[in-house]
Amino acid sequence: MARNRKRRIKPLGWFVIFVLITFLLIVAIYSVSKLIPFFSKQYFYQQNYAEYVEKYSQEYDLDPLYVYSVIKVESDFNPDATSSAGATGLMQIMPIAFEEVAEKLGEADEVSYSDMKDPETNIRYGCYILRQLLDEFGDYRIASAAYNGGIGNVEGWVEEGIISLDDFDVEAIPLSETRHYVRKIVSTYENYKNLYE
């Protein structure tokens, strides 16, 4: 009668198992380390209010990723955000800008400034403003400078030769807050493009 013998794994077999497990662990750790930054970036660079961003980006011929970048920098997607200067909503529309857009859109009697807390209305007005600035300046960085620092300031800087429409340099912006703002827009826009294009 044959005895049942337990098969022993030879030392070489243990070595192969050890190498295989080590290799699988390294692959797993590497994969997780690559995925965590991707998902964390997507967490920080969200695409909230996509329905409205896509709709009005298309209507006003804007890159939606640029619009997301403006919203991210302006309010971090908080529709109730209000700045110390009095700008309101997702795209931080100032009262005077609101009045001008409402007039141009023929809605002066239909909307009030409190409507800037409504995400759709705010995004529609913000996209309208961005389109006007892009039409005037041709470069999203200069348009962003005007969005933050005021169109009059940017026109003055261009007239005085402080900034150039043909060879724009962010560092030439004389207003430090606007210079910092445009830097943030540029880096945020690049991150959105890297993640979603």
Short mmCIF file of C-alpha atoms in Angstrom, two decimals:
data_model
loop_
_atom_site.label_atom_id
_atom_site.label_comp_id
_atom_site.label_asym_id
_atom_site.label_seq_id
_atom_site.Cartn_x
_atom_site.Cartn_y
_atom_site.Cartn_z
CA MET A 1 0.00 0.00 0.00
CA ALA A 2 1.47 3.34 -1.08
CA ARG A 3 1.84 6.06 1.50
CA ASN A 4 0.58 9.56 0.78
CA ARG A 5 3.61 11.78 0.83
CA LYS A 6 3.41 15.54 1.17
CA ARG A 7 5.28 17.15 -1.65
CA ARG A 8 7.86 19.61 -0.47
CA ILE A 9 8.68 22.72 -2.42
CA LYS A 10 12.33 22.80 -3.25
CA PRO A 11 14.37 25.89 -2.34
CA LEU A 12 14.46 26.93 -6.01
CA GLY A 13 10.63 26.80 -6.08
CA TRP A 14 10.43 29.12 -3.04
CA PHE A 15 12.78 31.54 -4.76
CA VAL A 16 10.61 31.61 -7.90
CA ILE A 17 7.47 32.20 -5.80
CA PHE A 18 9.24 35.00 -3.88
CA VAL A 19 10.37 36.70 -7.13
CA LEU A 20 6.88 36.39 -8.65
CA ILE A 21 5.15 37.87 -5.57
CA THR A 22 7.71 40.69 -5.38
CA PHE A 23 7.20 41.47 -9.07
CA LEU A 24 3.39 41.55 -8.68
CA LEU A 25 3.68 43.84 -5.64
CA ILE A 26 5.96 46.23 -7.53
CA VAL A 27 3.53 46.32 -10.48
CA ALA A 28 0.57 46.94 -8.13
CA ILE A 29 2.36 49.73 -6.22
CA TYR A 30 3.49 51.37 -9.46
CA SER A 31 -0.04 51.22 -10.94
CA VAL A 32 -1.61 52.71 -7.81
CA SER A 33 1.03 55.47 -7.65
CA LYS A 34 0.17 56.43 -11.24
CA LEU A 35 -3.60 56.32 -10.70
CA ILE A 36 -3.74 58.29 -7.42
CA PRO A 37 -2.40 61.56 -8.92
CA PHE A 38 -4.72 61.15 -11.92
CA PHE A 39 -7.81 60.74 -9.76
CA SER A 40 -6.74 63.41 -7.29
CA LYS A 41 -6.22 65.84 -10.16
CA GLN A 42 -9.68 65.00 -11.47
CA TYR A 43 -11.00 65.69 -7.98
CA PHE A 44 -9.37 69.12 -7.94
CA TYR A 45 -10.08 69.92 -11.60
CA GLN A 46 -13.75 69.10 -11.73
CA GLN A 47 -16.23 69.61 -14.53
CA ASN A 48 -19.23 70.66 -12.48
CA TYR A 49 -22.18 72.30 -14.22
CA ALA A 50 -21.11 70.52 -17.41
CA GLU A 51 -24.55 70.89 -19.01
CA TYR A 52 -24.35 74.70 -18.85
CA VAL A 53 -20.65 74.97 -19.58
CA GLU A 54 -20.95 72.82 -22.69
CA LYS A 55 -24.11 74.59 -23.85
CA TYR A 56 -22.81 78.16 -23.56
CA SER A 57 -19.27 77.31 -24.63
CA GLN A 58 -20.77 76.03 -27.86
CA GLU A 59 -23.10 79.01 -28.19
CA TYR A 60 -20.27 81.51 -27.75
CA ASP A 61 -17.58 79.44 -29.51
CA LEU A 62 -15.37 78.93 -26.44
CA ASP A 63 -13.21 76.02 -25.34
CA PRO A 64 -15.22 74.53 -22.44
CA LEU A 65 -11.95 73.67 -20.68
CA TYR A 66 -11.11 77.38 -20.64
CA VAL A 67 -14.53 78.12 -19.13
CA TYR A 68 -13.99 75.46 -16.46
CA SER A 69 -10.61 77.07 -15.74
CA VAL A 70 -12.19 80.49 -15.22
CA ILE A 71 -14.85 79.01 -12.93
CA LYS A 72 -12.22 77.06 -10.98
CA VAL A 73 -10.03 80.12 -10.44
CA GLU A 74 -12.89 82.55 -9.82
CA SER A 75 -15.09 80.58 -7.40
CA ASP A 76 -13.87 76.98 -7.18
CA PHE A 77 -17.36 75.98 -8.39
CA ASN A 78 -19.20 77.73 -5.55
CA PRO A 79 -22.35 79.36 -6.99
CA ASP A 80 -22.80 81.44 -3.83
CA ALA A 81 -19.28 82.91 -3.90
CA THR A 82 -19.07 86.67 -3.43
CA SER A 83 -15.81 88.61 -3.60
CA SER A 84 -14.80 91.57 -1.46
CA ALA A 85 -15.17 93.70 -4.62
CA GLY A 86 -18.79 92.58 -4.98
CA ALA A 87 -18.48 90.02 -7.78
CA THR A 88 -20.97 87.18 -7.53
CA GLY A 89 -21.46 83.57 -8.54
CA LEU A 90 -19.50 80.89 -10.34
CA MET A 91 -17.78 83.25 -12.78
CA GLN A 92 -17.72 86.20 -10.36
CA ILE A 93 -19.71 88.70 -12.41
CA MET A 94 -19.44 92.32 -11.26
CA PRO A 95 -22.67 94.40 -11.07
CA ILE A 96 -21.57 96.76 -13.85
CA ALA A 97 -20.65 93.84 -16.15
CA PHE A 98 -24.01 92.23 -15.37
CA GLU A 99 -25.86 95.42 -16.34
CA GLU A 100 -23.94 95.77 -19.62
CA VAL A 101 -24.55 92.15 -20.63
CA ALA A 102 -28.22 92.27 -19.62
CA GLU A 103 -28.62 95.39 -21.79
CA LYS A 104 -26.81 93.85 -24.78
CA LEU A 105 -28.87 90.65 -24.51
CA GLY A 106 -32.10 92.65 -24.21
CA GLU A 107 -32.82 91.21 -20.77
CA ALA A 108 -32.48 94.32 -18.61
CA ASP A 109 -36.16 94.15 -17.57
CA GLU A 110 -36.18 90.37 -17.11
CA VAL A 111 -33.20 89.66 -14.83
CA SER A 112 -31.75 91.11 -11.66
CA TYR A 113 -28.27 90.94 -10.20
CA SER A 114 -29.43 88.28 -7.73
CA ASP A 115 -29.78 85.98 -10.76
CA MET A 116 -25.99 85.81 -10.85
CA LYS A 117 -26.25 83.18 -8.12
CA ASP A 118 -28.11 80.95 -10.55
CA PRO A 119 -25.44 78.70 -12.15
CA GLU A 120 -26.94 78.68 -15.64
CA THR A 121 -27.46 82.45 -15.83
CA ASN A 122 -24.02 83.14 -14.39
CA ILE A 123 -22.27 80.82 -16.82
CA ARG A 124 -24.23 82.27 -19.76
CA TYR A 125 -23.24 85.83 -18.80
CA GLY A 126 -19.65 84.83 -18.07
CA CYS A 127 -19.32 83.08 -21.44
CA TYR A 128 -20.77 86.12 -23.20
CA ILE A 129 -18.16 88.35 -21.53
CA LEU A 130 -15.29 85.97 -22.37
CA ARG A 131 -16.38 85.88 -26.02
CA GLN A 132 -16.39 89.70 -26.20
CA LEU A 133 -12.91 89.89 -24.64
CA LEU A 134 -11.52 87.19 -26.93
CA ASP A 135 -12.95 89.00 -29.94
CA GLU A 136 -11.25 92.20 -28.85
CA PHE A 137 -7.85 90.86 -27.76
CA GLY A 138 -7.52 87.55 -29.62
CA ASP A 139 -5.49 85.80 -26.89
CA TYR A 140 -7.13 84.00 -23.97
CA ARG A 141 -4.39 85.24 -21.61
CA ILE A 142 -5.04 88.89 -22.46
CA ALA A 143 -8.81 88.26 -22.36
CA SER A 144 -8.30 86.78 -18.88
CA ALA A 145 -6.31 89.85 -17.82
CA ALA A 146 -9.22 92.04 -18.95
CA TYR A 147 -11.73 89.74 -17.22
CA ASN A 148 -9.88 90.27 -13.95
CA GLY A 149 -8.27 93.70 -14.23
CA GLY A 150 -10.85 95.45 -16.38
CA ILE A 151 -10.99 96.06 -20.09
CA GLY A 152 -10.04 99.73 -19.67
CA ASN A 153 -6.82 98.84 -17.86
CA VAL A 154 -5.80 96.32 -20.52
CA GLU A 155 -6.59 98.73 -23.36
CA GLY A 156 -4.44 101.33 -21.57
CA TRP A 157 -1.54 98.89 -21.13
CA VAL A 158 -1.71 98.02 -24.83
CA GLU A 159 -1.84 101.69 -25.90
CA GLU A 160 1.10 102.55 -23.67
CA GLY A 161 3.10 99.58 -24.99
CA ILE A 162 3.30 97.95 -21.55
CA ILE A 163 1.86 94.74 -22.98
CA SER A 164 1.80 93.61 -26.61
CA LEU A 165 -1.02 91.84 -28.40
CA ASP A 166 1.48 90.25 -30.80
CA ASP A 167 4.10 89.16 -28.29
CA PHE A 168 2.25 88.90 -24.99
CA ASP A 169 4.23 88.32 -21.81
CA VAL A 170 2.24 87.62 -18.63
CA GLU A 171 5.08 89.02 -16.54
CA ALA A 172 4.66 92.42 -18.23
CA ILE A 173 1.22 92.93 -16.63
CA PRO A 174 1.80 95.83 -14.21
CA LEU A 175 -1.00 94.97 -11.78
CA SER A 176 0.25 92.19 -9.48
CA GLU A 177 -3.22 90.80 -8.72
CA THR A 178 -4.03 90.50 -12.43
CA ARG A 179 -0.59 89.07 -13.22
CA HIS A 180 -1.10 86.40 -10.54
CA TYR A 181 -4.64 85.75 -11.79
CA VAL A 182 -3.50 85.18 -15.39
CA ARG A 183 -0.73 82.86 -14.20
CA LYS A 184 -3.37 80.81 -12.34
CA ILE A 185 -5.66 80.72 -15.38
CA VAL A 186 -2.81 79.54 -17.62
CA SER A 187 -1.72 76.76 -15.26
CA THR A 188 -5.32 75.68 -14.53
CA TYR A 189 -6.17 75.62 -18.23
CA GLU A 190 -3.07 73.52 -18.95
CA ASN A 191 -4.05 71.06 -16.23
CA TYR A 192 -7.58 70.77 -17.63
CA LYS A 193 -6.21 70.15 -21.12
CA ASN A 194 -3.75 67.53 -19.83
CA LEU A 195 -6.54 65.72 -18.00
CA TYR A 196 -9.44 65.93 -20.44
CA GLU A 197 -8.15 66.36 -24.00
#
